[in-house]
PDB file of C-alpha atoms in Angstrom:
ATOM      1  CA  UNK A 680     134.534  -0.944 -82.167  1.00 37.00           C
ATOM      2  CA  UNK A 681     137.767  -1.459 -80.265  1.00 45.00           C
ATOM      3  CA  UNK A 682     137.773   0.568 -76.974  1.00 48.00           C
ATOM      4  CA  UNK A 683     141.075   1.998 -76.022  1.00 50.00           C
ATOM      5  CA  UNK A 684     142.526   4.397 -73.647  1.00 51.00           C
ATOM      6  CA  UNK A 685     145.458   6.536 -74.707  1.00 54.00           C
ATOM      7  CA  UNK A 686     148.300   7.042 -72.215  1.00 59.00           C
ATOM      8  CA  UNK A 687     150.797   9.708 -72.873  1.00 57.00           C
ATOM      9  CA  UNK A 688     153.869  10.563 -70.771  1.00 57.00           C
ATOM     10  CA  UNK A 689     155.638  13.993 -71.369  1.00 51.00           C
ATOM     11  CA  UNK A 690     158.956  15.249 -70.261  1.00 51.00           C
ATOM     12  CA  UNK A 691     158.467  18.613 -68.446  1.00 49.00           C
ATOM     13  CA  UNK A 692     160.114  21.661 -67.328  1.00 51.00           C
ATOM     14  CA  UNK A 693     159.265  24.001 -64.410  1.00 53.00           C
ATOM     15  CA  UNK A 694     158.306  27.443 -65.467  1.00 52.00           C
ATOM     16  CA  UNK A 695     156.769  30.562 -64.212  1.00 56.00           C
ATOM     17  CA  UNK A 696     155.437  33.889 -65.636  1.00 61.00           C
ATOM     18  CA  UNK A 697     159.055  35.054 -65.611  1.00 69.00           C
ATOM     19  CA  UNK A 698     160.414  32.214 -67.551  1.00 70.00           C
ATOM     20  CA  UNK A 699     159.651  31.493 -71.365  1.00 74.00           C
ATOM     21  CA  UNK A 700     157.277  28.730 -72.011  1.00 72.00           C
ATOM     22  CA  UNK A 701     159.068  25.536 -72.822  1.00 73.00           C
ATOM     23  CA  UNK A 702     157.138  23.206 -75.261  1.00 75.00           C
ATOM     24  CA  UNK A 703     156.349  19.736 -73.880  1.00 75.00           C
ATOM     25  CA  UNK A 704     158.027  16.760 -75.682  1.00 79.00           C
ATOM     26  CA  UNK A 705     156.374  13.345 -75.567  1.00 79.00           C
ATOM     27  CA  UNK A 706     158.755  10.691 -74.497  1.00 84.00           C
ATOM     28  CA  UNK A 707     156.501   7.691 -75.288  1.00 85.00           C
ATOM     29  CA  UNK A 708     152.696   6.897 -75.570  1.00 85.00           C
ATOM     30  CA  UNK A 709     150.595   3.726 -75.848  1.00 82.00           C
ATOM     31  CA  UNK A 710     147.092   2.690 -76.160  1.00 77.00           C
ATOM     32  CA  UNK A 711     145.462   0.783 -73.273  1.00 77.00           C
ATOM     33  CA  UNK A 712     142.433  -1.586 -73.741  1.00 73.00           C
ATOM     34  CA  UNK A 713     139.485  -0.632 -71.685  1.00 63.00           C
ATOM     35  CA  UNK A 714     135.801  -0.908 -71.385  1.00 54.00           C
ATOM     36  CA  UNK A 715     133.519   1.236 -73.299  1.00 42.00           C
ATOM     37  CA  UNK A 716     133.540   3.638 -70.489  1.00 42.00           C
ATOM     38  CA  UNK A 717     136.344   3.829 -68.059  1.00 43.00           C
ATOM     39  CA  UNK A 718     134.322   2.031 -65.487  1.00 44.00           C
ATOM     40  CA  UNK A 719     136.921   2.297 -62.731  1.00 43.00           C
ATOM     41  CA  UNK A 720     136.859   5.993 -62.749  1.00 44.00           C
ATOM     42  CA  UNK A 721     133.426   7.399 -63.781  1.00 43.00           C
ATOM     43  CA  UNK A 722     134.406  10.954 -62.965  1.00 40.00           C
ATOM     44  CA  UNK A 723     137.695  11.135 -64.785  1.00 41.00           C
ATOM     45  CA  UNK A 724     139.176  10.114 -68.095  1.00 46.00           C
ATOM     46  CA  UNK A 725     142.542   9.310 -66.678  1.00 55.00           C
ATOM     47  CA  UNK A 726     144.029   6.491 -64.506  1.00 67.00           C
ATOM     48  CA  UNK A 727     145.995   7.354 -61.467  1.00 69.00           C
ATOM     49  CA  UNK A 728     149.866   7.190 -62.157  1.00 75.00           C
ATOM     50  CA  UNK A 729     151.885   5.169 -59.700  1.00 88.00           C
ATOM     51  CA  UNK A 730     155.669   5.224 -59.818  1.00 91.00           C
ATOM     52  CA  UNK A 731     157.820   2.919 -57.863  1.00 93.00           C
ATOM     53  CA  UNK A 732     161.493   3.536 -56.838  1.00 92.00           C
ATOM     54  CA  UNK A 733     162.886   2.532 -60.238  1.00 92.00           C
ATOM     55  CA  UNK A 734     160.299   4.854 -61.937  1.00 92.00           C
ATOM     56  CA  UNK A 735     158.382   1.933 -63.326  1.00 94.00           C
ATOM     57  CA  UNK A 736     154.719   2.854 -64.012  1.00 93.00           C
ATOM     58  CA  UNK A 737     152.110   0.587 -62.376  1.00 94.00           C
ATOM     59  CA  UNK A 738     148.453   0.639 -63.513  1.00 91.00           C
ATOM     60  CA  UNK A 739     145.428  -1.413 -62.805  1.00 90.00           C
ATOM     61  CA  UNK A 740     142.001  -1.068 -64.458  1.00 86.00           C
ATOM     62  CA  UNK A 741     139.061  -3.370 -65.757  1.00 87.00           C
ATOM     63  CA  UNK A 742     138.925  -5.051 -69.140  1.00 85.00           C
ATOM     64  CA  UNK A 743     136.114  -7.114 -70.710  1.00 80.00           C
ATOM     65  CA  UNK A 744     136.670 -10.686 -71.976  1.00 71.00           C
ATOM     66  CA  UNK A 745     135.408  -9.735 -75.409  1.00 67.00           C
ATOM     67  CA  UNK A 746     137.692  -6.749 -75.783  1.00 61.00           C
ATOM     68  CA  UNK A 747     140.198  -8.218 -78.061  1.00 58.00           C
ATOM     69  CA  UNK A 748     141.278 -10.680 -75.500  1.00 63.00           C
ATOM     70  CA  UNK A 749     143.460 -12.606 -78.021  1.00 67.00           C
ATOM     71  CA  UNK A 750     145.345  -9.611 -78.871  1.00 68.00           C
ATOM     72  CA  UNK A 751     145.987  -8.861 -75.076  1.00 69.00           C
ATOM     73  CA  UNK A 752     147.258 -12.363 -74.666  1.00 70.00           C
ATOM     74  CA  UNK A 753     149.499 -12.136 -77.683  1.00 70.00           C
ATOM     75  CA  UNK A 754     150.901  -8.590 -77.050  1.00 77.00           C
ATOM     76  CA  UNK A 755     150.605  -7.951 -73.374  1.00 83.00           C
ATOM     77  CA  UNK A 756     150.722 -11.204 -71.286  1.00 85.00           C
ATOM     78  CA  UNK A 757     154.349 -12.024 -70.461  1.00 83.00           C
ATOM     79  CA  UNK A 758     155.685 -15.590 -69.970  1.00 82.00           C
ATOM     80  CA  UNK A 759     155.486 -15.514 -66.246  1.00 85.00           C
ATOM     81  CA  UNK A 760     152.053 -13.712 -65.965  1.00 92.00           C
ATOM     82  CA  UNK A 761     150.022 -14.620 -62.851  1.00 94.00           C
ATOM     83  CA  UNK A 762     146.949 -15.092 -64.997  1.00 93.00           C
ATOM     84  CA  UNK A 763     147.258 -15.047 -68.713  1.00 89.00           C
ATOM     85  CA  UNK A 764     143.676 -15.359 -69.878  1.00 86.00           C
ATOM     86  CA  UNK A 765     140.529 -13.828 -68.615  1.00 85.00           C
ATOM     87  CA  UNK A 766     138.278 -15.987 -66.264  1.00 89.00           C
ATOM     88  CA  UNK A 767     135.068 -14.061 -66.266  1.00 87.00           C
ATOM     89  CA  UNK A 768     133.109 -11.315 -67.952  1.00 85.00           C
ATOM     90  CA  UNK A 769     135.335  -8.446 -66.655  1.00 88.00           C
ATOM     91  CA  UNK A 770     138.781  -8.968 -65.105  1.00 90.00           C
ATOM     92  CA  UNK A 771     141.331  -6.579 -63.720  1.00 91.00           C
ATOM     93  CA  UNK A 772     144.369  -5.943 -65.751  1.00 91.00           C
ATOM     94  CA  UNK A 773     147.558  -5.014 -63.858  1.00 93.00           C
ATOM     95  CA  UNK A 774     150.761  -4.029 -65.646  1.00 93.00           C
ATOM     96  CA  UNK A 775     154.128  -2.395 -65.164  1.00 95.00           C
ATOM     97  CA  UNK A 776     155.920  -0.224 -67.692  1.00 94.00           C
ATOM     98  CA  UNK A 777     159.593   0.685 -67.628  1.00 94.00           C
ATOM     99  CA  UNK A 778     160.637   4.484 -67.656  1.00 91.00           C
ATOM    100  CA  UNK A 779     161.276   4.159 -71.527  1.00 91.00           C
ATOM    101  CA  UNK A 780     157.734   2.750 -72.108  1.00 91.00           C
ATOM    102  CA  UNK A 781     158.764  -0.968 -72.373  1.00 92.00           C
ATOM    103  CA  UNK A 782     156.171  -3.321 -70.877  1.00 92.00           C
ATOM    104  CA  UNK A 783     157.821  -5.007 -67.936  1.00 95.00           C
ATOM    105  CA  UNK A 784     154.943  -7.353 -67.187  1.00 95.00           C
ATOM    106  CA  UNK A 785     151.259  -7.634 -67.292  1.00 94.00           C
ATOM    107  CA  UNK A 786     148.649  -9.939 -65.764  1.00 94.00           C
ATOM    108  CA  UNK A 787     144.895 -10.520 -65.526  1.00 93.00           C
ATOM    109  CA  UNK A 788     143.370 -10.735 -62.086  1.00 95.00           C
ATOM    110  CA  UNK A 789     139.816 -12.190 -61.616  1.00 94.00           C
ATOM    111  CA  UNK A 790     137.588 -15.134 -61.257  1.00 94.00           C
ATOM    112  CA  UNK A 791     134.603 -16.908 -63.035  1.00 94.00           C
ATOM    113  CA  UNK A 792     132.080 -13.897 -62.716  1.00 92.00           C
ATOM    114  CA  UNK A 793     133.079 -10.166 -62.811  1.00 90.00           C
ATOM    115  CA  UNK A 794     135.414  -7.782 -61.213  1.00 90.00           C
ATOM    116  CA  UNK A 795     133.911  -4.279 -61.487  1.00 86.00           C
ATOM    117  CA  UNK A 796     136.666  -1.920 -60.138  1.00 86.00           C
ATOM    118  CA  UNK A 797     140.437  -2.043 -59.521  1.00 88.00           C
ATOM    119  CA  UNK A 798     143.003   0.525 -58.348  1.00 88.00           C
ATOM    120  CA  UNK A 799     146.531   0.230 -57.252  1.00 90.00           C
ATOM    121  CA  UNK A 800     148.741   1.609 -54.419  1.00 90.00           C
ATOM    122  CA  UNK A 801     152.361   1.090 -53.753  1.00 93.00           C
ATOM    123  CA  UNK A 802     154.389   0.738 -50.515  1.00 92.00           C
ATOM    124  CA  UNK A 803     157.866   1.954 -49.884  1.00 92.00           C
ATOM    125  CA  UNK A 804     159.421  -1.504 -50.778  1.00 94.00           C
ATOM    126  CA  UNK A 805     157.540  -1.333 -54.310  1.00 95.00           C
ATOM    127  CA  UNK A 806     155.079  -3.976 -53.350  1.00 96.00           C
ATOM    128  CA  UNK A 807     151.793  -3.580 -55.251  1.00 96.00           C
ATOM    129  CA  UNK A 808     148.472  -3.617 -53.702  1.00 95.00           C
ATOM    130  CA  UNK A 809     145.308  -4.013 -55.837  1.00 94.00           C
ATOM    131  CA  UNK A 810     141.926  -3.221 -54.433  1.00 91.00           C
ATOM    132  CA  UNK A 811     138.726  -3.684 -56.100  1.00 91.00           C
ATOM    133  CA  UNK A 812     135.265  -5.283 -56.237  1.00 92.00           C
ATOM    134  CA  UNK A 813     134.385  -8.660 -57.288  1.00 94.00           C
ATOM    135  CA  UNK A 814     131.458 -11.080 -57.679  1.00 93.00           C
ATOM    136  CA  UNK A 815     133.504 -14.133 -58.311  1.00 95.00           C
ATOM    137  CA  UNK A 816     134.025 -17.193 -55.999  1.00 95.00           C
ATOM    138  CA  UNK A 817     137.172 -18.317 -57.571  1.00 95.00           C
ATOM    139  CA  UNK A 818     140.445 -16.839 -58.729  1.00 94.00           C
ATOM    140  CA  UNK A 819     140.593 -14.270 -55.904  1.00 96.00           C
ATOM    141  CA  UNK A 820     141.735 -15.400 -52.444  1.00 96.00           C
ATOM    142  CA  UNK A 821     144.863 -17.405 -51.780  1.00 96.00           C
ATOM    143  CA  UNK A 822     145.170 -20.114 -49.159  1.00 96.00           C
ATOM    144  CA  UNK A 823     145.272 -18.946 -45.592  1.00 95.00           C
ATOM    145  CA  UNK A 824     144.102 -15.361 -46.534  1.00 95.00           C
ATOM    146  CA  UNK A 825     142.188 -13.233 -44.116  1.00 95.00           C
ATOM    147  CA  UNK A 826     138.782 -13.994 -46.004  1.00 94.00           C
ATOM    148  CA  UNK A 827     139.040 -16.924 -48.312  1.00 96.00           C
ATOM    149  CA  UNK A 828     135.333 -16.959 -49.559  1.00 94.00           C
ATOM    150  CA  UNK A 829     132.946 -14.621 -51.106  1.00 94.00           C
ATOM    151  CA  UNK A 830     129.882 -13.812 -48.950  1.00 93.00           C
ATOM    152  CA  UNK A 831     127.567 -14.779 -51.896  1.00 90.00           C
ATOM    153  CA  UNK A 832     124.886 -12.481 -50.342  1.00 90.00           C
ATOM    154  CA  UNK A 833     121.882 -11.556 -52.661  1.00 90.00           C
ATOM    155  CA  UNK A 834     119.661  -8.614 -52.096  1.00 87.00           C
ATOM    156  CA  UNK A 835     116.221 -10.061 -52.059  1.00 90.00           C
ATOM    157  CA  UNK A 836     113.878  -9.469 -55.087  1.00 90.00           C
ATOM    158  CA  UNK A 837     111.236  -6.657 -55.017  1.00 91.00           C
ATOM    159  CA  UNK A 838     107.537  -7.266 -55.718  1.00 89.00           C
ATOM    160  CA  UNK A 839     104.473  -5.147 -56.405  1.00 91.00           C
ATOM    161  CA  UNK A 840     100.957  -6.178 -55.936  1.00 87.00           C
ATOM    162  CA  UNK A 841      98.977  -5.918 -59.154  1.00 89.00           C
ATOM    163  CA  UNK A 842      95.264  -6.615 -58.325  1.00 87.00           C
ATOM    164  CA  UNK A 843      96.169  -9.414 -56.082  1.00 88.00           C
ATOM    165  CA  UNK A 844      98.931 -10.751 -58.177  1.00 92.00           C
ATOM    166  CA  UNK A 845     102.463 -10.368 -56.905  1.00 91.00           C
ATOM    167  CA  UNK A 846     104.873  -9.447 -59.727  1.00 91.00           C
ATOM    168  CA  UNK A 847     108.658  -9.420 -59.386  1.00 88.00           C
ATOM    169  CA  UNK A 848     109.937  -6.110 -60.637  1.00 87.00           C
ATOM    170  CA  UNK A 849     113.470  -6.319 -59.312  1.00 89.00           C
ATOM    171  CA  UNK A 850     115.341  -9.679 -59.264  1.00 91.00           C
ATOM    172  CA  UNK A 851     117.651 -10.745 -56.567  1.00 90.00           C
ATOM    173  CA  UNK A 852     120.988  -9.108 -56.832  1.00 89.00           C
ATOM    174  CA  UNK A 853     124.393 -10.559 -55.926  1.00 90.00           C
ATOM    175  CA  UNK A 854     126.469  -7.987 -53.913  1.00 90.00           C
ATOM    176  CA  UNK A 855     130.139  -7.546 -54.733  1.00 91.00           C
ATOM    177  CA  UNK A 856     132.806  -8.127 -52.198  1.00 92.00           C
ATOM    178  CA  UNK A 857     135.988  -5.925 -52.001  1.00 92.00           C
ATOM    179  CA  UNK A 858     139.268  -7.832 -52.516  1.00 94.00           C
ATOM    180  CA  UNK A 859     142.709  -6.858 -51.776  1.00 95.00           C
ATOM    181  CA  UNK A 860     145.715  -8.505 -53.611  1.00 96.00           C
ATOM    182  CA  UNK A 861     149.404  -8.054 -52.927  1.00 97.00           C
ATOM    183  CA  UNK A 862     152.124  -8.387 -55.744  1.00 97.00           C
ATOM    184  CA  UNK A 863     155.781  -7.892 -55.625  1.00 96.00           C
ATOM    185  CA  UNK A 864     157.447  -5.474 -58.116  1.00 95.00           C
ATOM    186  CA  UNK A 865     158.046  -8.421 -60.546  1.00 95.00           C
ATOM    187  CA  UNK A 866     154.450  -9.256 -60.811  1.00 95.00           C
ATOM    188  CA  UNK A 867     154.299 -12.185 -58.548  1.00 95.00           C
ATOM    189  CA  UNK A 868     151.342 -12.559 -56.340  1.00 97.00           C
ATOM    190  CA  UNK A 869     152.197 -12.740 -52.637  1.00 97.00           C
ATOM    191  CA  UNK A 870     148.731 -13.030 -51.177  1.00 97.00           C
ATOM    192  CA  UNK A 871     145.035 -12.036 -52.025  1.00 97.00           C
ATOM    193  CA  UNK A 872     141.858 -11.851 -49.831  1.00 96.00           C
ATOM    194  CA  UNK A 873     138.186 -10.911 -49.975  1.00 94.00           C
ATOM    195  CA  UNK A 874     137.534  -7.967 -47.564  1.00 90.00           C
ATOM    196  CA  UNK A 875     133.836  -7.590 -46.850  1.00 87.00           C
ATOM    197  CA  UNK A 876     131.216  -7.941 -44.136  1.00 83.00           C
ATOM    198  CA  UNK A 877     128.634 -10.746 -43.833  1.00 81.00           C
ATOM    199  CA  UNK A 878     126.519  -9.286 -46.668  1.00 81.00           C
ATOM    200  CA  UNK A 879     128.960  -7.706 -49.099  1.00 77.00           C
ATOM    201  CA  UNK A 880     129.817  -4.404 -50.450  1.00 71.00           C
ATOM    202  CA  UNK A 881     127.855  -2.217 -52.973  1.00 59.00           C
ATOM    203  CA  UNK A 882     129.922  -1.058 -55.966  1.00 56.00           C
ATOM    204  CA  UNK A 883     129.294   2.607 -55.524  1.00 47.00           C
ATOM    205  CA  UNK A 884     130.849   2.770 -52.046  1.00 47.00           C
ATOM    206  CA  UNK A 885     134.126   1.974 -53.537  1.00 46.00           C
ATOM    207  CA  UNK A 886     136.697   4.788 -53.400  1.00 48.00           C
ATOM    208  CA  UNK A 887     140.015   4.030 -55.186  1.00 47.00           C
ATOM    209  CA  UNK A 888     143.497   4.264 -53.712  1.00 45.00           C
ATOM    210  CA  UNK A 889     145.634   6.901 -55.421  1.00 42.00           C
ATOM    211  CA  UNK A 890     149.217   7.473 -55.037  1.00 43.00           C
ATOM    212  CA  UNK A 891     152.173   6.004 -53.185  1.00 44.00           C
ATOM    213  CA  UNK A 892     152.056   5.551 -49.358  1.00 45.00           C
ATOM    214  CA  UNK A 893     154.491   4.102 -46.943  1.00 42.00           C
ATOM    215  CA  UNK A 894     151.447   2.602 -45.013  1.00 43.00           C
ATOM    216  CA  UNK A 895     148.098   1.627 -46.417  1.00 45.00           C
ATOM    217  CA  UNK A 896     145.174   3.943 -45.709  1.00 40.00           C
ATOM    218  CA  UNK A 897     141.513   2.855 -45.991  1.00 39.00           C
ATOM    219  CA  UNK A 898     138.787   5.607 -46.194  1.00 35.00           C
TER     220      UNK A 898
END
């Protein structure tokens, strides 16, 4: 079954108890391809909305390579997409919508393995920063980046002793690394880097950026 997330934008009017309620009118709406569960945001059913100075809507989330990838390529990827096809199991998908709902541009962002989370924040000049987690060794860092290689650290396997026989019960696990990528407002990548310590970063420590800031904040 095709998994989709519905995005609706409404015009709105400010009202209070002293003003008659004004019915909301939908300006436009669209479906967005997604994973079976919205893996980026397990505690909410909505993606954070990020508007630039032109009122373009910038979104980033994770899609699976098997989730109607051909349809995404045909209907979403624009001629100048930074990455027009998926490279691994899960990739980030970054897109920009104009105020009238027209797709400005869209691109995949990911390497040969899987990207597990992706969120977006804008600066005052409408540059776009994508932050997420990745297990990929390729397709992430640009030349001369702060951190150009994945740490490739694996948690060791766990064993139990069963009558003198050691049995592996948990296999070695590759830890994700954080990544940060910067795009301009037209969807062109300016730079991208891994951002992790010597071992890596567990997925569940990730807390997405939400909103528009003049300076980036990490927490």
